[in-house]
Amino acid sequence: MNSNIDHRKPRLVFFQWDHQPNANAAGYLLLHMQQQVKCLATHFDVVVINRDCDYAEICERYQPDLTLFESGYRSHGSRRIRITNTNTHIAVPRLGLHNADAWCDRRAGFLSDMEQWGIETYFAIATMTPEYMPAVKENLFVWPNFIDPEVYHDYGQQKVIPAMLTGQAYGLYPWRQTVFPMIQDRYPCLVSPRHAYESKLASQLLSGEAYARALNASFVVPTCGTMGGEVVRKHFEIPGAKACLVTERTAAVEAAGFVDMENCVFVGGHNVVERLDYLFAHPDELGRITRAGYSLIHSRHTLSHRPQIYQWFTLNKGLQFGEKIIQSGPFGDLTKVSRASKLESIHIVGEASDRALLKQGDLLLDQGRVVEAKQRYARCLEYVSYLPEAKFCLAICALQEGDADRAYDLLVDLVKVTMTEYGALNPDPVEWAYFLLSLVCRGHFERARRLQYFYPSLSHGEMRRARLVIAQLGRSADAVVSERYGKDRKSIHELPDRSDSEWLAWFSDILERCQQPDLANVLRHAAGGGVTGEKVASLPFKRDAGWCLRLYSGLDGLMVKLHLNDVRPNVPPLPEFRYLWHLARRLVPHSQRGLLRRIRMALSRPLGIGN
């Protein structure tokens, strides 16, 4: 026997957000993060880095075989860490981890992080993520949810709770909104409070063993996978603690191995009472289904059944030219195939309610039925109030209705989420392109011209078109617009397939509706090749001459001239983006941030007499 064989686990450095215990946070959120590390440790020697750091220094110290970067998380009190010098140690394979809901509004921030860190292969915990980020789905694999069997197992609790209702039940969960009240009105129930993640009461929610024991003492526990048809942790936690899962039939749930009346119960509002009455009247059958569900989870969905990241690592080491890695399904293994075979990863598509509404809205918008399209997009926001695709489409509708101010406000909000709330290096390129175009539609051409290269590395086809418009309107038809970087940044948005001439004609009509007829005429000539520099020079552009805008622009220009990139805010120099606040925040030491917050609160408080 060869004694020189190296049996050590490969070393994985996991750059995880700072998910330190928070007195107000829901305990199960921290447990999820700890369980992810525990899962990775089944195959890797894991080093967790959850502080600001220098990538080169970390690689020198730990000599990793693989690095994994968590990104796109919607905070809930956790802190996104800052990682510098990621352009070093390029021989070490890198993966991104989208640790968030598939529809999360931090997806643009995730894609920005991936570009900044030089990562081109990604894993997601949500099975529906490829449907929500189609631009990267070829390089996107699923590392799905699971349970820790040390927490979720049969505790031998006496079954004393007919039904346990746990989890949120607002607009994102239409199935629960329908089914929960029907169950609660008919059967004795243990009802868990529905505190939001950010609520100060969230820490009082059951988590860990206490939650698992409550499940174990319940006969049936209903849950669903949101309007997205997702598989959430509860789908595994409930049967994993030996309670009967009652849920909605979706493609993702069936892909996980759930079969109606075999190891779970599929119901809707039309038959939930009938089904539960039957099960409670036939306890032997209820017990059989419960045991089968328990067996499914503990044989297929524990942390020891999630080798996908390790599989990618081993396959990638031996990957040859002309080969690629694919996944056999959202819960399946990764395999290596020839690119010539045309085989692709198997993803779940077509189940999410918001995606269906977006497609309906897009079709109506293409037919010129703007009011009906707006209704479809607005209905998306009833599911997810912050859904970026719906907000972006509503901005396009506003432009087509000639309401440039409304479009501008929506696009400002989208850019702020990525740049201010998430803190990305740059915004979604499509959102930024149409932010610039909305400025043009409002008559603020000079502002758009000044801001077009604020994010100089941002490259995309729609950015090129926005800069083409600015070049045509600002100089002459001979102006050449070229991207400074050849590789496009990925966007979360999908746009109609139009040629440049078709697009220019479309945007010319937008300008006309937004009361910019002169600009519209210039672009119409440009689309036909007839624009001249003399025609452009005579246009009556609105001047951004206010002292406030000059102040913002001057300060930003000063930052550039003095090479103060570490101090310069990474948001546009406009009051809408709180540029001065971000400048002050960068100038004030971290120890004085409390004072800065108090000043901000004082400035934002309404002024009154006699208070």
Coordinates of C-alpha atoms in Angstrom, one line a residue:
M1 CA 0.0 0.0 0.0
N2 CA 1.4 3.4 -0.9
S3 CA 1.9 5.4 2.3
N4 CA 2.6 8.6 0.3
I5 CA -1.0 9.0 -0.8
D6 CA -2.3 12.4 0.4
H7 CA -5.6 11.9 2.2
R8 CA -6.0 15.5 3.4
K9 CA -9.1 17.4 2.4
P10 CA -8.6 20.2 -0.1
R11 CA -8.6 23.6 1.6
L12 CA -11.4 25.9 0.9
V13 CA -11.3 29.6 1.9
F14 CA -14.9 30.8 2.3
F15 CA -15.3 34.5 2.2
Q16 CA -18.5 34.7 4.1
W17 CA -20.3 37.9 5.2
D18 CA -20.1 38.9 8.9
H19 CA -23.1 37.0 10.2
Q20 CA -22.2 37.5 13.9
P21 CA -25.0 37.0 16.4
N22 CA -27.3 40.0 16.6
A23 CA -29.6 40.5 19.6
N24 CA -32.5 41.3 17.3
A25 CA -31.9 38.8 14.5
A26 CA -33.8 35.6 14.0
G27 CA -31.7 32.8 15.4
Y28 CA -32.4 30.5 12.5
L29 CA -30.6 32.9 10.0
L30 CA -27.3 32.5 11.9
L31 CA -27.9 28.7 12.1
H32 CA -28.3 28.6 8.3
M33 CA -24.9 30.3 7.8
Q34 CA -23.3 27.9 10.3
Q35 CA -24.8 24.9 8.6
Q36 CA -23.5 26.0 5.2
V37 CA -20.0 25.9 6.7
K38 CA -20.7 22.5 8.3
C39 CA -21.9 21.2 4.9
L40 CA -18.7 22.4 3.1
A41 CA -16.6 20.8 5.9
T42 CA -17.8 17.3 4.8
H43 CA -15.5 17.6 1.8
F44 CA -13.2 20.5 2.5
D45 CA -10.8 21.8 5.1
V46 CA -12.8 25.1 5.5
V47 CA -11.3 28.4 6.5
V48 CA -14.0 31.1 7.1
I49 CA -13.0 34.7 6.5
N50 CA -15.7 37.0 7.7
R51 CA -13.8 40.3 8.0
D52 CA -12.4 42.9 5.7
C53 CA -9.3 41.5 4.2
D54 CA -6.5 41.4 1.6
Y55 CA -7.1 38.5 -0.8
A56 CA -3.4 38.1 -1.6
E57 CA -2.5 38.0 2.1
I58 CA -5.2 35.4 2.8
C59 CA -4.0 33.2 -0.1
E60 CA -0.4 33.5 1.1
R61 CA -1.4 32.5 4.6
Y62 CA -3.8 29.6 3.9
Q63 CA -2.7 28.3 0.5
P64 CA -6.2 27.4 -0.6
D65 CA -7.1 24.9 -3.3
L66 CA -10.4 26.8 -3.9
T67 CA -12.0 30.1 -2.8
L68 CA -15.7 30.7 -2.4
F69 CA -17.2 34.2 -2.2
E70 CA -20.6 34.7 -0.6
S71 CA -22.5 37.6 -2.3
G72 CA -25.9 39.0 -3.0
Y73 CA -27.2 38.5 0.5
R74 CA -30.1 40.7 1.6
S75 CA -28.5 41.8 4.9
H76 CA -31.0 41.4 7.8
G77 CA -28.2 42.7 10.1
S78 CA -25.2 40.9 8.5
R79 CA -22.3 42.9 7.1
R80 CA -20.9 42.6 3.6
I81 CA -17.1 42.3 4.0
R82 CA -14.6 44.2 1.8
I83 CA -12.0 42.2 -0.1
T84 CA -9.1 43.9 -1.8
N85 CA -6.3 42.7 -4.1
T86 CA -8.5 40.1 -5.8
N87 CA -6.5 40.4 -9.0
T88 CA -3.8 38.2 -7.5
H89 CA -3.4 34.4 -7.2
I90 CA -5.4 33.8 -10.4
A91 CA -4.3 30.2 -10.5
V92 CA -6.6 29.4 -7.5
P93 CA -10.1 28.5 -8.8
R94 CA -12.8 30.9 -7.6
L95 CA -16.6 30.4 -7.2
G96 CA -19.4 32.8 -6.3
L97 CA -22.2 31.9 -4.0
H98 CA -25.5 33.6 -4.5
N99 CA -26.8 33.1 -0.9
A100 CA -30.2 34.7 -1.4
D101 CA -33.7 34.3 -2.8
A102 CA -33.8 33.9 -6.6
W103 CA -35.8 37.2 -7.0
C104 CA -33.6 39.2 -4.6
D105 CA -33.0 42.9 -5.5
R106 CA -29.3 42.4 -4.7
R107 CA -28.7 40.3 -7.9
A108 CA -27.2 43.3 -9.7
G109 CA -24.9 43.7 -6.8
F110 CA -24.0 40.0 -7.0
L111 CA -23.1 40.3 -10.7
S112 CA -21.0 43.4 -10.0
D113 CA -19.1 41.6 -7.2
M114 CA -18.5 38.6 -9.6
E115 CA -17.0 40.9 -12.2
Q116 CA -14.9 42.8 -9.7
W117 CA -13.5 39.5 -8.2
G118 CA -12.9 37.9 -11.6
I119 CA -15.4 35.1 -11.0
E120 CA -17.2 33.4 -13.9
T121 CA -18.8 30.3 -12.2
Y122 CA -21.5 30.6 -9.6
F123 CA -23.5 28.5 -7.2
A124 CA -27.0 29.5 -5.9
I125 CA -28.9 28.1 -3.0
A126 CA -32.3 28.7 -4.7
T127 CA -33.4 26.2 -7.4
M128 CA -35.1 28.9 -9.4
T129 CA -32.1 31.3 -9.6
P130 CA -31.2 30.3 -13.3
E131 CA -34.7 31.5 -14.2
Y132 CA -34.0 34.9 -12.6
M133 CA -30.5 35.4 -13.9
P134 CA -30.7 34.0 -17.5
A135 CA -27.6 35.9 -18.5
V136 CA -25.4 33.7 -16.5
K137 CA -27.3 30.4 -16.3
E138 CA -24.8 28.5 -18.4
N139 CA -22.2 29.0 -15.6
L140 CA -24.7 28.7 -12.7
F141 CA -25.2 25.6 -10.6
V142 CA -27.5 24.9 -7.7
W143 CA -26.2 24.0 -4.2
P144 CA -29.7 23.5 -2.8
N145 CA -31.0 23.8 0.7
F146 CA -30.7 20.9 3.1
I147 CA -31.0 20.0 6.8
D148 CA -28.6 19.2 9.5
P149 CA -29.7 15.7 10.7
E150 CA -28.2 16.5 14.2
V151 CA -31.0 19.1 14.6
Y152 CA -33.8 17.7 12.4
H153 CA -34.6 14.1 13.4
D154 CA -37.2 12.1 15.3
Y155 CA -37.0 13.2 18.9
G156 CA -39.8 10.8 19.9
Q157 CA -42.1 13.6 20.9
Q158 CA -45.7 12.7 21.5
K159 CA -47.8 13.9 18.6
V160 CA -50.1 16.5 20.4
I161 CA -50.3 19.3 17.8
P162 CA -52.8 18.6 14.9
A163 CA -51.3 21.3 12.7
M164 CA -48.4 23.7 13.1
L165 CA -48.5 27.0 11.2
T166 CA -45.1 28.6 10.9
G167 CA -43.5 31.1 8.5
Q168 CA -44.5 34.3 6.7
A169 CA -47.9 34.5 4.9
Y170 CA -47.9 37.9 3.2
G171 CA -48.1 38.6 -0.6
L172 CA -44.9 36.6 -1.4
Y173 CA -46.7 33.5 -0.2
P174 CA -50.1 33.3 -2.0
W175 CA -50.6 29.6 -1.2
R176 CA -50.1 30.2 2.5
Q177 CA -52.4 33.2 2.4
T178 CA -55.2 30.9 1.1
V179 CA -54.5 27.7 3.0
F180 CA -53.4 28.9 6.5
P181 CA -56.7 30.6 7.4
M182 CA -58.7 27.5 6.2
I183 CA -56.6 25.2 8.4
Q184 CA -56.6 27.6 11.4
D185 CA -60.4 27.9 11.3
R186 CA -61.0 24.2 11.3
Y187 CA -58.3 22.5 13.4
P188 CA -56.4 23.2 16.7
C189 CA -53.2 24.8 15.6
L190 CA -49.8 25.9 17.1
V191 CA -49.4 29.2 15.3
S192 CA -45.9 30.8 15.3
P193 CA -45.8 34.6 15.2
R194 CA -44.9 36.0 11.8
H195 CA -42.2 38.5 12.8
A196 CA -40.1 39.9 9.9
Y197 CA -36.4 39.1 9.8
E198 CA -35.6 42.7 10.8
S199 CA -38.1 42.9 13.6
K200 CA -36.9 43.3 17.2
L201 CA -39.1 40.3 18.0
A202 CA -37.5 38.0 15.5
S203 CA -35.1 36.7 18.2
Q204 CA -38.1 35.2 20.0
L205 CA -39.0 32.9 17.2
L206 CA -38.4 29.2 17.6
S207 CA -35.2 28.0 16.0
G208 CA -32.8 25.0 16.1
E209 CA -33.7 22.1 18.4
A210 CA -36.7 23.9 19.9
Y211 CA -38.2 24.4 16.5
A212 CA -37.4 20.9 15.4
R213 CA -39.1 19.4 18.5
A214 CA -42.2 21.5 17.9
L215 CA -42.3 20.1 14.4
N216 CA -41.8 16.6 15.8
A217 CA -44.8 17.0 18.1
S218 CA -47.0 18.0 15.1
F219 CA -49.1 15.7 12.9
V220 CA -49.1 18.0 9.8
V221 CA -47.2 21.2 8.9
P222 CA -48.1 23.2 5.8
T223 CA -45.6 25.3 3.9
C224 CA -45.0 26.5 0.3
G225 CA -42.2 27.8 -1.8
T226 CA -43.5 31.3 -2.4
M227 CA -44.9 32.7 -5.7
G228 CA -41.6 31.5 -7.2
G229 CA -42.4 27.8 -6.8
E230 CA -39.1 27.5 -4.9
V231 CA -38.0 24.7 -2.5
V232 CA -37.4 26.4 0.8
R233 CA -35.7 25.0 3.9
K234 CA -39.1 24.2 5.5
H235 CA -39.8 21.7 2.8
F236 CA -37.0 19.6 4.3
E237 CA -37.2 20.6 7.9
I238 CA -40.8 19.5 8.3
P239 CA -40.5 15.9 7.1
G240 CA -36.9 15.8 8.4
A241 CA -38.3 16.3 11.9
K242 CA -40.9 13.5 11.2
A243 CA -44.0 15.6 10.6
C244 CA -46.2 15.3 7.5
L245 CA -45.4 17.9 4.9
V246 CA -48.5 19.6 3.4
T247 CA -47.5 21.7 0.5
E248 CA -48.2 23.1 -3.0
R249 CA -47.4 21.0 -6.1
T250 CA -44.6 22.6 -8.0
A251 CA -41.9 21.3 -10.4
A252 CA -39.1 22.2 -7.9
V253 CA -40.8 20.2 -5.1
E254 CA -41.3 17.2 -7.4
A255 CA -37.7 17.5 -8.5
A256 CA -36.7 17.1 -4.8
G257 CA -38.5 13.7 -4.8
F258 CA -41.8 14.6 -3.2
V259 CA -44.8 12.5 -4.4
D260 CA -48.4 13.2 -3.5
M261 CA -49.9 10.9 -0.8
E262 CA -46.7 8.9 -0.8
N263 CA -44.2 11.0 1.2
C264 CA -46.1 14.4 1.3
V265 CA -49.6 15.8 0.6
F266 CA -50.2 18.2 -2.2
V267 CA -53.2 20.5 -1.6
G268 CA -54.7 23.8 -2.7
G269 CA -57.4 26.0 -1.4
H270 CA -60.1 23.8 -3.1
N271 CA -59.2 20.6 -1.3
V272 CA -57.1 21.2 1.8
V273 CA -59.9 20.6 4.3
E274 CA -61.1 17.5 2.5
R275 CA -57.5 16.1 2.4
L276 CA -56.8 16.8 6.0
D277 CA -60.1 15.5 7.2
Y278 CA -59.3 12.2 5.4
L279 CA -55.8 12.0 6.9
F280 CA -56.9 12.7 10.5
A281 CA -59.6 10.0 10.0
H282 CA -57.0 7.5 8.8
P283 CA -54.0 7.8 11.2
D284 CA -52.3 4.7 9.8
E285 CA -52.1 6.3 6.3
L286 CA -51.0 9.6 7.8
G287 CA -48.2 7.8 9.6
R288 CA -47.1 5.9 6.5
I289 CA -46.8 9.2 4.5
T290 CA -44.9 10.8 7.4
R291 CA -42.4 7.9 7.7
A292 CA -41.8 8.0 3.9
G293 CA -41.2 11.7 4.0
Y294 CA -38.7 11.3 6.8
S295 CA -36.9 8.6 4.9
L296 CA -36.7 10.8 1.7
I297 CA -35.1 13.7 3.6
H298 CA -32.6 11.7 5.5
S299 CA -31.6 9.7 2.5
R300 CA -31.3 12.6 0.0
H301 CA -31.5 16.0 1.6
T302 CA -29.1 16.3 4.5
L303 CA -25.8 18.3 4.5
S304 CA -24.0 15.1 3.6
H305 CA -26.0 14.9 0.3
R306 CA -24.8 18.3 -1.0
P307 CA -21.5 17.6 -2.8
Q308 CA -22.0 19.9 -5.7
I309 CA -19.3 22.4 -4.9
Y310 CA -16.8 19.6 -4.2
Q311 CA -17.9 17.9 -7.5
W312 CA -17.2 21.1 -9.4
F313 CA -13.7 21.3 -7.8
T314 CA -12.7 17.8 -8.7
L315 CA -14.2 18.0 -12.2
N316 CA -12.6 21.4 -12.9
K317 CA -9.1 20.1 -12.0
G318 CA -9.2 17.6 -14.9
L319 CA -11.3 19.6 -17.4
Q320 CA -9.9 19.4 -20.9
F321 CA -10.2 21.7 -23.9
G322 CA -13.6 21.1 -25.5
E323 CA -15.2 19.9 -22.2
K324 CA -17.6 21.6 -19.8
I325 CA -19.4 20.9 -16.6
I326 CA -23.2 20.5 -16.4
Q327 CA -25.7 19.6 -13.6
S328 CA -28.3 17.0 -14.1
G329 CA -31.0 18.9 -12.2
P330 CA -31.3 21.3 -9.3
F331 CA -30.7 18.5 -6.8
G332 CA -28.5 16.5 -9.2
D333 CA -24.8 15.7 -9.5
L334 CA -22.3 17.7 -11.7
T335 CA -20.8 15.8 -14.6
K336 CA -18.3 16.6 -17.3
V337 CA -19.4 16.4 -21.0
S338 CA -18.1 17.4 -24.4
R339 CA -19.1 20.8 -25.6
A340 CA -19.9 19.2 -29.0
S341 CA -22.6 17.1 -27.3
K342 CA -24.8 20.3 -26.9
L343 CA -25.9 18.9 -23.5
E344 CA -26.8 21.6 -20.9
S345 CA -27.6 21.8 -17.3
I346 CA -31.2 21.0 -16.5
H347 CA -33.0 23.9 -14.8
I348 CA -36.5 24.4 -13.6
V349 CA -38.3 27.0 -15.8
G350 CA -41.8 28.5 -16.1
E351 CA -43.1 28.0 -12.6
A352 CA -42.8 31.5 -11.1
S353 CA -45.9 33.7 -11.0
D354 CA -43.9 36.9 -11.4
R355 CA -42.1 35.6 -14.4
A356 CA -45.4 34.8 -16.1
L357 CA -46.7 38.3 -15.4
L358 CA -43.5 39.9 -16.7
K359 CA -43.8 37.9 -19.9
Q360 CA -47.4 39.0 -20.3
G361 CA -46.5 42.6 -19.7
D362 CA -43.7 42.5 -22.2
L363 CA -46.0 41.1 -24.9
L364 CA -48.6 43.8 -24.2
L365 CA -45.9 46.5 -24.2
D366 CA -44.6 45.2 -27.5
Q367 CA -48.2 45.6 -28.9
G368 CA -48.4 49.2 -27.6
R369 CA -50.9 48.3 -24.9
V370 CA -49.0 50.2 -22.2
V371 CA -51.8 50.6 -19.6
E372 CA -52.5 46.8 -19.6
A373 CA -48.7 46.1 -19.5
K374 CA -48.4 48.4 -16.4
Q375 CA -51.1 46.4 -14.7
R376 CA -49.2 43.2 -15.2
Y377 CA -45.9 44.7 -13.9
A378 CA -47.7 46.3 -10.9
R379 CA -49.2 42.9 -10.0
C380 CA -45.6 41.6 -9.8
L381 CA -45.0 44.1 -7.0
E382 CA -47.9 42.6 -5.0
Y383 CA -45.7 39.5 -4.7
V384 CA -42.3 41.2 -4.2
S385 CA -42.6 45.0 -3.6
Y386 CA -38.9 45.5 -4.5
L387 CA -38.8 43.3 -7.7
P388 CA -36.3 45.2 -9.9
E389 CA -37.5 43.8 -13.3
A390 CA -41.0 45.0 -12.6
K391 CA -39.8 48.5 -11.5
F392 CA -37.6 48.7 -14.6
C393 CA -40.5 47.8 -16.9
L394 CA -42.7 50.3 -15.2
A395 CA -40.0 52.9 -15.9
I396 CA -40.1 51.9 -19.6
C397 CA -43.9 52.3 -19.5
A398 CA -43.5 55.7 -18.0
L399 CA -41.1 56.8 -20.8
Q400 CA -43.6 55.5 -23.4
E401 CA -46.3 57.5 -21.8
G402 CA -44.1 60.6 -21.8
D403 CA -43.6 60.7 -18.0
A404 CA -39.9 61.1 -17.9
D405 CA -40.0 62.3 -14.2
R406 CA -41.7 59.0 -13.1
A407 CA -39.2 56.9 -15.1
Y408 CA -36.3 58.9 -13.6
D409 CA -37.6 58.3 -10.0
L410 CA -38.0 54.5 -10.6
L411 CA -34.5 54.2 -12.1
V412 CA -32.9 56.3 -9.3
D413 CA -34.4 53.9 -6.8
L414 CA -33.0 50.9 -8.7
V415 CA -29.5 52.3 -8.9
K416 CA -29.7 53.3 -5.2
V417 CA -30.5 49.8 -4.1
T418 CA -27.4 48.4 -5.8
M419 CA -25.0 51.3 -5.0
T420 CA -26.2 52.7 -1.7
E421 CA -28.0 49.8 0.1
Y422 CA -25.8 47.0 -1.2
G423 CA -22.6 48.9 -1.8
A424 CA -21.6 47.4 -5.2
L425 CA -18.7 48.7 -7.3
N426 CA -21.1 49.7 -10.1
P427 CA -24.8 49.4 -11.0
D428 CA -26.7 47.1 -13.3
P429 CA -25.6 48.3 -16.8
V430 CA -29.1 48.3 -18.2
E431 CA -30.5 50.3 -15.3
W432 CA -27.6 52.8 -15.6
A433 CA -28.1 53.2 -19.3
Y434 CA -31.8 54.0 -19.0
F435 CA -31.1 56.3 -16.0
L436 CA -28.9 58.3 -18.4
L437 CA -31.6 58.1 -21.1
S438 CA -34.2 59.3 -18.6
L439 CA -32.1 62.4 -18.0
V440 CA -32.0 63.1 -21.7
C441 CA -35.8 62.6 -21.8
R442 CA -36.1 65.2 -19.0
G443 CA -34.0 67.7 -21.0
H444 CA -31.0 67.3 -18.7
F445 CA -28.6 66.4 -21.5
E446 CA -25.5 68.0 -20.0
R447 CA -26.0 66.0 -16.8
A448 CA -26.3 62.8 -18.8
R449 CA -23.2 63.7 -20.8
R450 CA -21.2 64.4 -17.7
L451 CA -22.3 61.1 -16.0
Q452 CA -22.0 58.7 -18.9
Y453 CA -18.5 57.6 -17.9
F454 CA -18.9 57.9 -14.1
Y455 CA -18.6 54.1 -14.1
P456 CA -15.9 53.8 -16.8
S457 CA -15.6 50.0 -16.8
L458 CA -19.4 49.5 -17.2
S459 CA -19.8 47.9 -20.6
H460 CA -23.0 46.7 -22.2
G461 CA -24.9 46.9 -25.5
E462 CA -27.5 49.3 -23.9
M463 CA -24.7 51.4 -22.5
R464 CA -23.3 51.7 -26.0
R465 CA -26.7 52.9 -27.3
A466 CA -27.1 55.4 -24.5
R467 CA -23.6 56.8 -25.2
L468 CA -24.5 56.8 -28.9
V469 CA -27.5 59.0 -28.2
I470 CA -25.4 61.3 -26.1
A471 CA -22.8 61.5 -28.8
Q472 CA -25.3 62.2 -31.6
L473 CA -27.1 64.9 -29.6
G474 CA -23.9 66.5 -28.3
R475 CA -21.5 66.6 -31.1
S476 CA -22.1 65.2 -34.6
A477 CA -23.1 62.1 -36.5
D478 CA -19.5 61.3 -37.1
A479 CA -18.9 60.8 -33.3
V480 CA -17.6 57.3 -32.7
V481 CA -18.7 55.5 -29.5
S482 CA -16.6 52.6 -28.5
E483 CA -16.7 50.6 -25.2
R484 CA -13.6 51.0 -23.1
Y485 CA -13.8 47.3 -22.2
G486 CA -14.7 44.6 -24.6
K487 CA -16.5 42.3 -22.2
D488 CA -20.1 43.1 -21.3
R489 CA -21.2 43.2 -17.7
K490 CA -24.1 40.9 -17.2
S491 CA -27.5 42.4 -16.4
I492 CA -30.5 40.9 -14.7
H493 CA -32.8 42.5 -17.3
E494 CA -33.9 41.0 -20.6
L495 CA -34.7 43.5 -23.4
P496 CA -36.5 43.2 -26.8
D497 CA -34.2 42.2 -29.6
R498 CA -33.9 45.3 -31.8
S499 CA -31.4 46.5 -34.3
D500 CA -29.6 49.8 -33.7
S501 CA -31.8 51.5 -36.3
E502 CA -35.0 50.0 -34.8
W503 CA -33.9 51.0 -31.3
L504 CA -33.1 54.6 -32.4
A505 CA -36.5 54.9 -34.0
W506 CA -38.1 53.6 -30.8
F507 CA -36.2 56.0 -28.6
S508 CA -37.0 58.9 -31.0
D509 CA -40.7 58.2 -30.3
I510 CA -40.0 58.2 -26.6
L511 CA -38.3 61.6 -26.8
E512 CA -41.3 63.0 -28.8
R513 CA -43.7 61.8 -26.1
C514 CA -41.5 63.3 -23.4
Q515 CA -41.8 66.7 -25.0
Q516 CA -38.3 66.7 -26.6
P517 CA -39.3 67.0 -30.3
D518 CA -36.0 68.6 -31.4
L519 CA -34.0 65.8 -29.9
A520 CA -36.3 63.2 -31.4
N521 CA -35.8 64.7 -34.9
V522 CA -32.0 64.5 -34.5
L523 CA -32.2 60.8 -33.7
R524 CA -34.6 60.1 -36.5
H525 CA -32.1 61.7 -38.9
A526 CA -29.3 59.7 -37.3
A527 CA -31.3 56.5 -37.7
G528 CA -31.5 57.3 -41.4
G529 CA -27.9 58.6 -41.7
G530 CA -28.9 62.2 -42.3
V531 CA -27.8 64.0 -39.2
T532 CA -25.2 66.8 -39.4
G533 CA -23.1 68.5 -36.8
E534 CA -24.7 71.9 -37.6
K535 CA -28.2 70.5 -36.8
V536 CA -27.0 69.2 -33.5
A537 CA -25.3 72.5 -32.5
S538 CA -28.5 74.4 -32.7
L539 CA -30.5 72.3 -30.3
P540 CA -31.9 74.2 -27.2
F541 CA -30.5 72.0 -24.4
K542 CA -31.7 72.6 -20.9
R543 CA -28.7 73.9 -18.8
D544 CA -27.9 72.3 -15.4
A545 CA -26.8 75.7 -14.0
G546 CA -28.1 75.5 -10.4
W547 CA -25.6 76.2 -7.7
C548 CA -26.5 72.9 -6.0
L549 CA -25.6 70.8 -9.0
R550 CA -22.5 72.9 -9.6
L551 CA -21.4 72.2 -6.0
Y552 CA -21.9 68.4 -6.4
S553 CA -20.1 68.3 -9.8
G554 CA -17.3 70.5 -8.5
L555 CA -16.7 68.4 -5.4
D556 CA -16.6 65.2 -7.5
G557 CA -14.2 66.8 -10.0
L558 CA -12.0 67.8 -7.1
M559 CA -11.9 64.2 -5.8
V560 CA -10.8 63.1 -9.2
K561 CA -8.1 65.7 -9.7
L562 CA -6.7 65.0 -6.2
H563 CA -6.7 61.3 -6.9
L564 CA -8.8 60.7 -3.7
N565 CA -10.4 57.6 -5.0
D566 CA -10.6 56.1 -1.4
V567 CA -12.6 59.2 -0.3
R568 CA -14.7 59.8 -3.4
P569 CA -18.2 58.3 -3.1
N570 CA -19.1 55.7 -5.5
V571 CA -22.5 57.2 -6.2
P572 CA -23.4 59.8 -8.8
P573 CA -22.7 63.4 -7.7
L574 CA -26.4 64.3 -7.4
P575 CA -28.5 65.0 -4.3
E576 CA -30.8 62.1 -5.1
F577 CA -28.0 59.7 -4.3
R578 CA -27.0 61.5 -1.1
Y579 CA -23.5 62.2 -2.5
L580 CA -22.5 64.6 0.4
W581 CA -23.7 62.2 3.0
H582 CA -21.5 59.5 1.5
L583 CA -18.6 61.9 1.2
A584 CA -18.9 62.8 4.9
R585 CA -19.2 59.2 5.9
R586 CA -15.9 58.4 4.2
L587 CA -14.2 61.4 5.8
V588 CA -15.4 60.7 9.3
P589 CA -13.5 58.0 11.2
H590 CA -15.4 54.9 12.0
S591 CA -15.3 55.7 15.7
Q592 CA -17.3 58.9 15.1
R593 CA -20.0 57.3 12.9
G594 CA -22.5 57.5 15.8
L595 CA -22.2 61.3 15.8
L596 CA -22.6 61.3 12.1
R597 CA -25.9 59.3 12.4
R598 CA -27.2 61.8 15.0
I599 CA -26.4 64.7 12.7
R600 CA -28.2 63.0 9.9
M601 CA -31.3 62.4 12.0
A602 CA -31.3 66.0 13.2
L603 CA -31.1 67.2 9.6
S604 CA -33.9 65.0 8.5
R605 CA -36.2 65.9 11.3
P606 CA -39.0 68.4 10.3
L607 CA -38.4 71.9 11.6
G608 CA -41.1 73.3 13.9
I609 CA -41.8 76.4 16.0
G610 CA -41.9 76.1 19.8
N611 CA -40.6 72.5 19.9

